[in-house]
Tab-separated table of C-alpha atoms in Angstrom:
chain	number	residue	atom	x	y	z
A	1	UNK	CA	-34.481	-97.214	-23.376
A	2	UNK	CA	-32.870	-100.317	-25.141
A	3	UNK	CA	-31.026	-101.532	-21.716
A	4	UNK	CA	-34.705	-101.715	-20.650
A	5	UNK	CA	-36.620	-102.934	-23.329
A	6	UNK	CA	-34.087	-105.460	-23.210
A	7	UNK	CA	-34.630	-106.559	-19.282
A	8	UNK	CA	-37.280	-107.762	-20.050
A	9	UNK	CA	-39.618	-104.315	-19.704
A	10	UNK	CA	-42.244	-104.085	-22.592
A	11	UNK	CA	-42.073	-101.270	-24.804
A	12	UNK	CA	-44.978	-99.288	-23.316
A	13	UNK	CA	-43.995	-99.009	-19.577
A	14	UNK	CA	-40.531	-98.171	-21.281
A	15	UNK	CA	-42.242	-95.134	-23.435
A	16	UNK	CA	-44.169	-93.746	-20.433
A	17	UNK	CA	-41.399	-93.602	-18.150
A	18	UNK	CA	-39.370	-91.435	-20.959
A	19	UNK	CA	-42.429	-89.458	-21.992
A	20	UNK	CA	-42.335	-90.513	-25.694
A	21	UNK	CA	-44.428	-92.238	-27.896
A	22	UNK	CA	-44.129	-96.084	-28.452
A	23	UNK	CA	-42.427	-95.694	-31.891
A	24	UNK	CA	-39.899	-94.120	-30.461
A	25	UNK	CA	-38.668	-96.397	-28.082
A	26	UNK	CA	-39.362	-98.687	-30.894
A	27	UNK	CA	-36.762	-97.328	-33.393
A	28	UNK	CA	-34.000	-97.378	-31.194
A	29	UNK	CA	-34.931	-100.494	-30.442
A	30	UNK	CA	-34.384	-101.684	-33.593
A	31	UNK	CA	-31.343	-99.801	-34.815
A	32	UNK	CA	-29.611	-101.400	-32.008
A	33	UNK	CA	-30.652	-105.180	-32.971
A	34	UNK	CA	-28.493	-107.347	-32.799
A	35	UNK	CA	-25.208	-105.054	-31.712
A	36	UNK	CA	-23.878	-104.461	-28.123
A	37	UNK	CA	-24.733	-100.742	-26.930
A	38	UNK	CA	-21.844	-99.185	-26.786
A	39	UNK	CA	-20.937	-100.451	-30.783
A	40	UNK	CA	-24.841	-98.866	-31.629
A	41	UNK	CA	-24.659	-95.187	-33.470
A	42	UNK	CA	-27.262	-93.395	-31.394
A	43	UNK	CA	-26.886	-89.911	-32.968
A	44	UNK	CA	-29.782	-88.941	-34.880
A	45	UNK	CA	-29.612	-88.462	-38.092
A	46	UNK	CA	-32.489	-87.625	-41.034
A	47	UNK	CA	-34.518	-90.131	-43.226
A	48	UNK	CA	-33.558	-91.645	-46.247
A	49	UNK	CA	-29.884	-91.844	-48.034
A	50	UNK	CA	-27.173	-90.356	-46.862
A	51	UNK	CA	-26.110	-89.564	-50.824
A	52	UNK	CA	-28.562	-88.322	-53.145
A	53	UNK	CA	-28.965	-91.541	-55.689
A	54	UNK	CA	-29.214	-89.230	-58.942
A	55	UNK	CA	-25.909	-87.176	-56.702
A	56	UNK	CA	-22.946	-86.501	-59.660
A	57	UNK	CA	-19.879	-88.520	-58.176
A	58	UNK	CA	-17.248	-87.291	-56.477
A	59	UNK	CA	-14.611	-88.032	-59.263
A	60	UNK	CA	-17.216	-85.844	-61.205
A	61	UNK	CA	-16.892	-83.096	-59.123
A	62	UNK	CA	-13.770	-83.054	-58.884
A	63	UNK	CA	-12.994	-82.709	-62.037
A	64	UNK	CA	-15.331	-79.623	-62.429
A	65	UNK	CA	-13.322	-78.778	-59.959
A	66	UNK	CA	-10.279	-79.260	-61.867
A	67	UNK	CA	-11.435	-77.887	-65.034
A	68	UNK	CA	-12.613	-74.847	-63.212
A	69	UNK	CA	-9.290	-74.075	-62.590
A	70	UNK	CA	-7.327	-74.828	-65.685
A	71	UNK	CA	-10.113	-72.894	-67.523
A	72	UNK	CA	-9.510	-70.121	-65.963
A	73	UNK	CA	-6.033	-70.097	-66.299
A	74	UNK	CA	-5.197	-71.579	-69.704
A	75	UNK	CA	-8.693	-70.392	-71.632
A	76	UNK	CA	-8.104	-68.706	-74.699
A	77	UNK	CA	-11.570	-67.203	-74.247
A	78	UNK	CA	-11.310	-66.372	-70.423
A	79	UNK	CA	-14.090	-68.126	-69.896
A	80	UNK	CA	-14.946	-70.811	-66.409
A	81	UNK	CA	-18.334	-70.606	-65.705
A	82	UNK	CA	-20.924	-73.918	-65.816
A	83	UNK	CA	-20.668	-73.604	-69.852
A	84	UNK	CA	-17.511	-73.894	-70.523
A	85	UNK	CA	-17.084	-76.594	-68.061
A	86	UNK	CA	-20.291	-78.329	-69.341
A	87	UNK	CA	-18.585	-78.320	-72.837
A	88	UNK	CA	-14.930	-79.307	-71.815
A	89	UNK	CA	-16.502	-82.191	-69.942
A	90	UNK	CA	-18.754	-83.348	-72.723
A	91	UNK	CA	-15.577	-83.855	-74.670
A	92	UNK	CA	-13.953	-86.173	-71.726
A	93	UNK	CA	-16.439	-87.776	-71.063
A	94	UNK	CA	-18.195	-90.779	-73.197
A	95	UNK	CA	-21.466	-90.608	-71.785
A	96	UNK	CA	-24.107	-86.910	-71.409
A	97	UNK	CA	-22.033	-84.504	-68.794
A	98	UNK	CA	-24.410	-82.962	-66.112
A	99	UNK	CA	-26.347	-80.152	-66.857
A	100	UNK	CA	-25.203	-76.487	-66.246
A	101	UNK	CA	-27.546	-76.469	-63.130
A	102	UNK	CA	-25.850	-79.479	-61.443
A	103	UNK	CA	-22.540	-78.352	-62.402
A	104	UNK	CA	-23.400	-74.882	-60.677
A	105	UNK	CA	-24.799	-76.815	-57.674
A	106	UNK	CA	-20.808	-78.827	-57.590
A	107	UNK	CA	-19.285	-75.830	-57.483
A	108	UNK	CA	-21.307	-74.045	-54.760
A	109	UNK	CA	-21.059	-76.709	-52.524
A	110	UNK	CA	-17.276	-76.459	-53.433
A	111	UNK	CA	-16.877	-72.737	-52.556
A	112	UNK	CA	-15.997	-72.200	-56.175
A	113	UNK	CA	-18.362	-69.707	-57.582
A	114	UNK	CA	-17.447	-66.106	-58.002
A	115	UNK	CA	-19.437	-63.938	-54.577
A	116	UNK	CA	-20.374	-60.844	-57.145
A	117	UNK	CA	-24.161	-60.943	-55.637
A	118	UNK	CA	-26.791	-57.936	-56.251
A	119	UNK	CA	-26.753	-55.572	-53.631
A	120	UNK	CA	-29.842	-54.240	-52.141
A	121	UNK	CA	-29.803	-50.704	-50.957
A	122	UNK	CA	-31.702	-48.429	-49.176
A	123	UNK	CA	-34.236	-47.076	-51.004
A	124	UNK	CA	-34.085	-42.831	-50.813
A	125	UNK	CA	-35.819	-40.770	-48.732
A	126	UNK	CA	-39.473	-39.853	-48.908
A	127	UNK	CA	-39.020	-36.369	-51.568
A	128	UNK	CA	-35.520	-37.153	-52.123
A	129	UNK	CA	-34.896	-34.874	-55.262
A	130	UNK	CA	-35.804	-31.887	-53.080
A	131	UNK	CA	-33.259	-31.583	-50.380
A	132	UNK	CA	-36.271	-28.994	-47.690
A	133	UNK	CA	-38.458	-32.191	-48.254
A	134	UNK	CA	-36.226	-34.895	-47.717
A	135	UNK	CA	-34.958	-33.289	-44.476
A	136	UNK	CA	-38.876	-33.161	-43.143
A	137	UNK	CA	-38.196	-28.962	-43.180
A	138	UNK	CA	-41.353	-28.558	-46.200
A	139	UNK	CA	-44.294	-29.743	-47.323
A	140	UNK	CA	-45.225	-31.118	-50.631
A	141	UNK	CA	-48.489	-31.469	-52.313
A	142	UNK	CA	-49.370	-33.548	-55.096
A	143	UNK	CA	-52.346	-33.667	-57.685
A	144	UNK	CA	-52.990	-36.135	-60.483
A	145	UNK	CA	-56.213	-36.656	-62.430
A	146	UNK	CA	-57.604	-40.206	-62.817
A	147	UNK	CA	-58.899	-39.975	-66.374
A	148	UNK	CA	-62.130	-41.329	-68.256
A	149	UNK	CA	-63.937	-43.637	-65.620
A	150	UNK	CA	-67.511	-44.742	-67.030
A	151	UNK	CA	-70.642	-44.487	-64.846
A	152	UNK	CA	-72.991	-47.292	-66.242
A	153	UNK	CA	-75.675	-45.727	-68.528
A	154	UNK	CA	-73.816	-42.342	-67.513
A	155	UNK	CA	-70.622	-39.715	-68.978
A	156	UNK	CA	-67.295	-40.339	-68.489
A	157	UNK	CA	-65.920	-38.461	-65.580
A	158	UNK	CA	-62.305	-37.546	-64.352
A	159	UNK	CA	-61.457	-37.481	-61.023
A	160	UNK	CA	-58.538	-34.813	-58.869
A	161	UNK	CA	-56.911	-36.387	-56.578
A	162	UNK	CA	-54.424	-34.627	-53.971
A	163	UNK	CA	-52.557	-35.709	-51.264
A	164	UNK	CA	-49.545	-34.198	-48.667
A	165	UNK	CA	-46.280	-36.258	-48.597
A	166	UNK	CA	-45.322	-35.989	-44.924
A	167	UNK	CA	-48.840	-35.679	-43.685
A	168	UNK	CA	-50.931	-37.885	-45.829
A	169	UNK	CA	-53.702	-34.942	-46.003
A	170	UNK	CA	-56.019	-35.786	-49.279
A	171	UNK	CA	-58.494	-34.462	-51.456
A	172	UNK	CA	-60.496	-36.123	-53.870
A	173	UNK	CA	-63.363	-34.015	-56.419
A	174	UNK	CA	-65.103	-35.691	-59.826
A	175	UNK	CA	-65.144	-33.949	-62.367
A	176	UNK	CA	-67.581	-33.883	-65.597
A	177	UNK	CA	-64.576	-31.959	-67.137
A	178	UNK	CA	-60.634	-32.432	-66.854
A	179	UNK	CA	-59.949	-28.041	-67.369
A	180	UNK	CA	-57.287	-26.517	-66.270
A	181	UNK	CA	-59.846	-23.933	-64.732
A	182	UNK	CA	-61.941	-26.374	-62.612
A	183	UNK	CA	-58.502	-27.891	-61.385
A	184	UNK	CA	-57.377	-24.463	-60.393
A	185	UNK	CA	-60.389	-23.864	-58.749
A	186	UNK	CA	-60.307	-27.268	-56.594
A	187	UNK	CA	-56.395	-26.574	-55.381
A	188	UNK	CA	-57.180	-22.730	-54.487
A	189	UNK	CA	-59.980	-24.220	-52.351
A	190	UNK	CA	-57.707	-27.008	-50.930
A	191	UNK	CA	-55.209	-24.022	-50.019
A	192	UNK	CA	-57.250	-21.607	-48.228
A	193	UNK	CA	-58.997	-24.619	-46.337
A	194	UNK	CA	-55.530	-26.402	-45.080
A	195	UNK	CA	-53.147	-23.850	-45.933
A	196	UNK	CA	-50.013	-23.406	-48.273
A	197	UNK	CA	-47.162	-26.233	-49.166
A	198	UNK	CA	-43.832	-25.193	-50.104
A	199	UNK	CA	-44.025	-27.188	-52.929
A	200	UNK	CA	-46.587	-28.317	-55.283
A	201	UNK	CA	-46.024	-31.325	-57.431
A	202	UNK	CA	-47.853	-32.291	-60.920
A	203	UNK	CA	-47.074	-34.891	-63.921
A	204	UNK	CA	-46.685	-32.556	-67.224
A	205	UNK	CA	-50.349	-33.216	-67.822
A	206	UNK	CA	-51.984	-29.617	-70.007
A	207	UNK	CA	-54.145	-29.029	-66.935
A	208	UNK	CA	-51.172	-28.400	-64.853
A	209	UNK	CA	-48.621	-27.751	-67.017
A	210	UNK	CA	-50.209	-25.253	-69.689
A	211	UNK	CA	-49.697	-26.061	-73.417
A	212	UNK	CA	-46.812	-27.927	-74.683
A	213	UNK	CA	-46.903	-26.698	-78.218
A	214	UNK	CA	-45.608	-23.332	-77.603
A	215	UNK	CA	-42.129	-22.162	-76.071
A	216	UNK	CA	-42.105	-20.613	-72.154
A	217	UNK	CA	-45.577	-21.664	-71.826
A	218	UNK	CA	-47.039	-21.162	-68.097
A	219	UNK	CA	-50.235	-22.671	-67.676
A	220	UNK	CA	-52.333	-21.226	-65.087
A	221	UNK	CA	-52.309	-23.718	-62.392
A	222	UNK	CA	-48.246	-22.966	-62.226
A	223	UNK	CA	-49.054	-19.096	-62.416
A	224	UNK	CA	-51.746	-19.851	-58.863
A	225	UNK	CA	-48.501	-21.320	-57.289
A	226	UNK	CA	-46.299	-18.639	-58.201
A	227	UNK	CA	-48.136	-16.272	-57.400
A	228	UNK	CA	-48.831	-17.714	-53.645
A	229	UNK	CA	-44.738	-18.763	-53.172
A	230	UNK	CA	-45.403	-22.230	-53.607
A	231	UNK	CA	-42.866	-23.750	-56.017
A	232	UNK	CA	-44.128	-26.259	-58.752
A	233	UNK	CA	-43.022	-29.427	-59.316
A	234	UNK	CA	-43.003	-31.530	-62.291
A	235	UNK	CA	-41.997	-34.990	-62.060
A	236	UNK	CA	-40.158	-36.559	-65.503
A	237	UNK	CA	-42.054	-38.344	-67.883
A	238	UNK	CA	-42.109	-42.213	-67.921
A	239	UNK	CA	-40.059	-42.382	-64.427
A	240	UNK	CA	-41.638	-44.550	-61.528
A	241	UNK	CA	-41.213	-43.713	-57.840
A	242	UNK	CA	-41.625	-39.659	-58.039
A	243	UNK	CA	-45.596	-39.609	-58.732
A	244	UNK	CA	-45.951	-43.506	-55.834
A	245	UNK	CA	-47.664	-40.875	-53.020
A	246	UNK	CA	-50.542	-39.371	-55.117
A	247	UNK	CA	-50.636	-42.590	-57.743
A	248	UNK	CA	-50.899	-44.633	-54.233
A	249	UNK	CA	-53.717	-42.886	-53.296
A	250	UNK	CA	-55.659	-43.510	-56.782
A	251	UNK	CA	-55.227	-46.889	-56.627
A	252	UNK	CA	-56.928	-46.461	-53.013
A	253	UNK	CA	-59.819	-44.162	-53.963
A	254	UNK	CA	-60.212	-46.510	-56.960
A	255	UNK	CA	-60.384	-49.760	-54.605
A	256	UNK	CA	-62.508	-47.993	-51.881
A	257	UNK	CA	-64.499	-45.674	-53.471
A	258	UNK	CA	-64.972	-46.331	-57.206
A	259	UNK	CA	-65.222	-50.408	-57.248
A	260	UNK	CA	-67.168	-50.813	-54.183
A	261	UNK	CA	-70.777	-49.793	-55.272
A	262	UNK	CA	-72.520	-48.748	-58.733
A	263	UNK	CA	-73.057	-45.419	-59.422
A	264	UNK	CA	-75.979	-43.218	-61.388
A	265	UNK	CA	-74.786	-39.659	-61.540
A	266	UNK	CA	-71.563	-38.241	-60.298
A	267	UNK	CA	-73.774	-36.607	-57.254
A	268	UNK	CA	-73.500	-40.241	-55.948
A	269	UNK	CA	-69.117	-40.464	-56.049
A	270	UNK	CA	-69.123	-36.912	-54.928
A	271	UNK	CA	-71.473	-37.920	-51.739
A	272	UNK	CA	-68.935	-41.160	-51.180
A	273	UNK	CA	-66.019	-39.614	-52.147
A	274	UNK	CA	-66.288	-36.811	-49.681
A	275	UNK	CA	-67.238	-39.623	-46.914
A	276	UNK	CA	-63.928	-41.379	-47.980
A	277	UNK	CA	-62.064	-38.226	-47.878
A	278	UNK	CA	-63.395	-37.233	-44.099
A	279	UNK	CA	-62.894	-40.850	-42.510
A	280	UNK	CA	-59.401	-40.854	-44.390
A	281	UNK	CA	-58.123	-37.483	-42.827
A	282	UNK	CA	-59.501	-38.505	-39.421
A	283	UNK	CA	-57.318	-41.798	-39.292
A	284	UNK	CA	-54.631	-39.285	-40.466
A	285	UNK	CA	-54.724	-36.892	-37.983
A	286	UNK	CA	-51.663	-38.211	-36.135
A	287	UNK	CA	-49.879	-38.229	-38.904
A	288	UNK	CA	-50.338	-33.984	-39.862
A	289	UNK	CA	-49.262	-33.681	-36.396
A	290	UNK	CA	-45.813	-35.019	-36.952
A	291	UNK	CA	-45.690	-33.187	-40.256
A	292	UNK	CA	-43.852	-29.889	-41.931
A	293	UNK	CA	-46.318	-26.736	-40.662
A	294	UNK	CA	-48.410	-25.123	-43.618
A	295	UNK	CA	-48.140	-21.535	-44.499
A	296	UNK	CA	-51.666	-19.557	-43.957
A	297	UNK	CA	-53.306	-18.280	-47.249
A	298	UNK	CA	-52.759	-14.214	-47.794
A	299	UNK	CA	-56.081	-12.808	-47.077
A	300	UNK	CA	-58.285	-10.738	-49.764
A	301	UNK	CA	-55.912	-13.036	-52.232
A	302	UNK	CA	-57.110	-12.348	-55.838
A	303	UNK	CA	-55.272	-14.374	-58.895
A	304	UNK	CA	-53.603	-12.128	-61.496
A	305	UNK	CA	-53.396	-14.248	-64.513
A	306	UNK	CA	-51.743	-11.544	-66.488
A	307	UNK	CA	-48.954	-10.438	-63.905
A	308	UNK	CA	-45.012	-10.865	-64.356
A	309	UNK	CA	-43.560	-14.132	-63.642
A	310	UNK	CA	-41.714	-14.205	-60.247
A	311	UNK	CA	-40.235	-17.063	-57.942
A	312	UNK	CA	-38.840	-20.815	-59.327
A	313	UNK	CA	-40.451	-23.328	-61.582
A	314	UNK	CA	-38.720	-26.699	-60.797
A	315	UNK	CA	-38.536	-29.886	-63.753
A	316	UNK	CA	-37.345	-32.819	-62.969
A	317	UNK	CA	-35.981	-34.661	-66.332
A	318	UNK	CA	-33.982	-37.168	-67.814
A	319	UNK	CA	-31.085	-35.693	-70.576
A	320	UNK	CA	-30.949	-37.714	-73.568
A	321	UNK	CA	-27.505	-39.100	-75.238
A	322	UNK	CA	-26.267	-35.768	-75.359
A	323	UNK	CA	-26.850	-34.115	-71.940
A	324	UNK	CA	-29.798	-32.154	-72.994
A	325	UNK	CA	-32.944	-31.778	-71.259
A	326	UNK	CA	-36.442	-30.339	-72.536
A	327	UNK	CA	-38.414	-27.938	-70.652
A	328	UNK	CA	-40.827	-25.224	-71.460
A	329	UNK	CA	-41.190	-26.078	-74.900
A	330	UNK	CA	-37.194	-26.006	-75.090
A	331	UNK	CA	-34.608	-27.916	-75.402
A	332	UNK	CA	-31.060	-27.100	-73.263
A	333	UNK	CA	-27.472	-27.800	-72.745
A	334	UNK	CA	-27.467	-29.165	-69.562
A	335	UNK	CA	-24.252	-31.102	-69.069
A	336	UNK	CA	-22.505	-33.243	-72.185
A	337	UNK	CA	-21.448	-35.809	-69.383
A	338	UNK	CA	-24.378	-36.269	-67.633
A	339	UNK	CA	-26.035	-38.575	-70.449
A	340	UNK	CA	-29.426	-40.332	-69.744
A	341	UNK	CA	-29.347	-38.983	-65.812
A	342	UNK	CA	-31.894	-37.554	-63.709
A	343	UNK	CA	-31.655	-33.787	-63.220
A	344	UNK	CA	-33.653	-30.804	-61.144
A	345	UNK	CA	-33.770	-27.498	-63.371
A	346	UNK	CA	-34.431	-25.221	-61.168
A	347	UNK	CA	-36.304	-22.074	-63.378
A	348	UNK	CA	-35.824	-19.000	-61.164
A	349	UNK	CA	-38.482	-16.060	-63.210
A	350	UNK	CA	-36.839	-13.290	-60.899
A	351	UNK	CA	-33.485	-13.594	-61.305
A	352	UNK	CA	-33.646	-15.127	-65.411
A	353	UNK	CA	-31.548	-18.180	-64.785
A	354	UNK	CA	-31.793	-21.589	-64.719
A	355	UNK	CA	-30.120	-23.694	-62.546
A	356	UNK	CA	-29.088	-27.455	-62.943
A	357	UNK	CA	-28.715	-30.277	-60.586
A	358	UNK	CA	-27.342	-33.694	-60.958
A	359	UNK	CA	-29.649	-36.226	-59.538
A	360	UNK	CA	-29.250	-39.650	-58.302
A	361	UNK	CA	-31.065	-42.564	-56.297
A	362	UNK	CA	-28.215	-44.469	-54.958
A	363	UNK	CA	-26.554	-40.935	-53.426
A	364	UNK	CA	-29.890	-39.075	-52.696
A	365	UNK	CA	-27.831	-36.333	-50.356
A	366	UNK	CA	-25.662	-35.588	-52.899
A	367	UNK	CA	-27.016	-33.259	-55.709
A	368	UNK	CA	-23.565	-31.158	-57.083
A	369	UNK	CA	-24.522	-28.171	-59.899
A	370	UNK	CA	-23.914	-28.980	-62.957
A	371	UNK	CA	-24.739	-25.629	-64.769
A	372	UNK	CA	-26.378	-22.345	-65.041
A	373	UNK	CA	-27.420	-20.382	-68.235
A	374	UNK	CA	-29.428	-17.145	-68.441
A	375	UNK	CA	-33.301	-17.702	-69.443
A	376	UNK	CA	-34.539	-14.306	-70.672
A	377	UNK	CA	-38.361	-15.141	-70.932
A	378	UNK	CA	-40.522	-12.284	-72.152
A	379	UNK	CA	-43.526	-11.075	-70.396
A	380	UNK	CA	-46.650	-11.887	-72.734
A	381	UNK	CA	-50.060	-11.812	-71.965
A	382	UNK	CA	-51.760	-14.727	-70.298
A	383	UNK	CA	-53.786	-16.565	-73.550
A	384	UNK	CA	-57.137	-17.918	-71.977
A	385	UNK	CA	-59.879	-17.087	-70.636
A	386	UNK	CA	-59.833	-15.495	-67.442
């Protein structure tokens, strides 16, 4: 483009033959002013200084560089980082050394700084502190309530949510009252509509739990899934990740149902929650398809409240310092090196024993024993009404 501009062609026939624009031609142009070709630098290079103006020297850096090393070497403390250096410079040097920033920056571009960088992993599987779940061999139910919401002008209401974990099947019913009775009532429907889970999963809430006041305590939502083989879950207190499928779906009734419209009685959330509910399972349906298969509900079933305790109760908890963990209005030995960890006490009524595993995210598959004691629970009469 230069050989032609300077033949004597003008700088617009030169730009359409080459298919640029005019500026173009006219910036090589001018880089080459005054020089023979072949003496020109034609590489192309970015805009503006080739050095940084407010750029530390290089002496600079190389004496981070320097210091770096001796620090590390000859420091009483044992300490190199972009402190120490900062404060070993300031002591050299007459006028204000860099900042710890630009000295970090120096020794990055040096290759100097230690590589210890966090590590993402994986996270765990979907149900990961139930092995049947995590392989996709069992189903899993969940329930929370979503407490206290006002209607304008109206009662406070409560709201039972449910949801599947593989198949994303949900349930949603307002309630004027959060009792242990009505919830029962709402999951025994749910369960001889869709069928049986192998696992049922609560937060330690009295409506699913029972009362926490007295010892061995077995409210009668846990006694329904006992008595129908499903085994109840309840996730740890204050832990995040084990309630995200059924807290997920509040936040999405709550966004979709609740905050879209006002409402004047709870006859109006019923109507569009059940709406909600229908349109969700239909988008759904694929989903079921691909998950766990449900176990039918027994015919003629009738609820027992008073009958002995069979099949396993399952609490997931944290131990404290000591390796203990509380459960059932108890507190046990669980394993004086397994301090602060997650565990899955496994509370088998039939055979009177209680059985332990360790728990953790980073090694999901691997869930060793850590003990088993004898829990002698005596059969007492259900306290409620029936």
């Amino acid at each position: 483009m230069v050989r032609l501009v300077r033949s004597h062609k003008s700088m617009h026939q030169v730009a359409t033959q080459f298919r640029v624009s005019v500026s173009v031609v006219a910036r090589w142009v001018e880089r080459a002013a005054g020089h023979r070709l072949d003496s020109v630098d034609f590489s192309d290079r970015s805009p503006g200084c080739v050095r940084a103006w407010n750029r530390v020297p290089t002496s600079v850096e190389q004496r981070i560089a320097e210091l770096r090393k001796t620090l590390r070497e000859e420091s009483i403390l044992g300490e190199y980082g972009a402190t120490a250096i900062q404060i070993a410079l300031q002591a050299e040097m007459h006028s204000p050394a860099p900042s710890i920033a630009t000295i970090n920056r120096a020794l990055s571009r040096q290759g100097l700084q230690d590589a210890a960088r966090h590590i993402r992993r994986a996270a765990p599987p979907k149900g990961w502190y139930l092995p049947a779940v995590a392989a996709g061999e069992a189903e899993l139910d969940s329930f929370d309530l979503i407490e206290e919401l006002k209607i304008a002008n109206g009662p406070l209401i409560w709201v039972l949510n449910g949801t599947s974990l593989h198949g994303g099947l949900v349930d949603s019913w307002p309630l004027e009252q959060a009792t242990a009775k009505l919830v029962l009532e709402r999951v025994l429907k749910r369960w001889q509509r869709d069928g049986l889970p192998a696992y049922a999963q609560f937060d330690n809430g009295t409506q699913f739990q029972g009362a926490h006041q007295f010892a061995d305590a077995v409210g009668r939502v846990s006694r329904l899934c006992l008595a129908l083989g499903v085994i109840p879950v309840f996730a740890p207190p204050r832990e995040p990740g084990f309630q995200n499928a059924i807290e997920g779906f509040n936040g999405l009734w709550q966004a979709k149902v609740w905050q879209r419209r006002k409402f004047e009685d709870i006859a109006e959330i019923e109507a569009a929650s059940t709406r909600y509910v229908r349109a969700h399972r239909a988008r759904s349906s694929a989903r079921r398809e691909r998950a766990p298969k449900r176990r039918a509900m027994p015919q003629n079933f009738s609820l027992n409240l008073n009958a002995k305790l069979k099949g396993t109760m399952i609490f997931l908890r944290r131990t404290d310092e000591h390796g203990r963990a509380h459960l059932l209005g108890q507190t046990f030995e669980i394993c004086a090196r397994w301090v602060h960890r997650l565990v899955r006490c496994e509370v088998d009524f039939t055979q009177q024993r209680i059985r332990c595993y360790a728990l953790r995210r980073r090694e999901p598959a691997d869930q060793p024993l850590l003990h088993e004691l004898p829990y002698q629970r005596k059969h007492k009469p259900f306290y409620g009404a029936l």
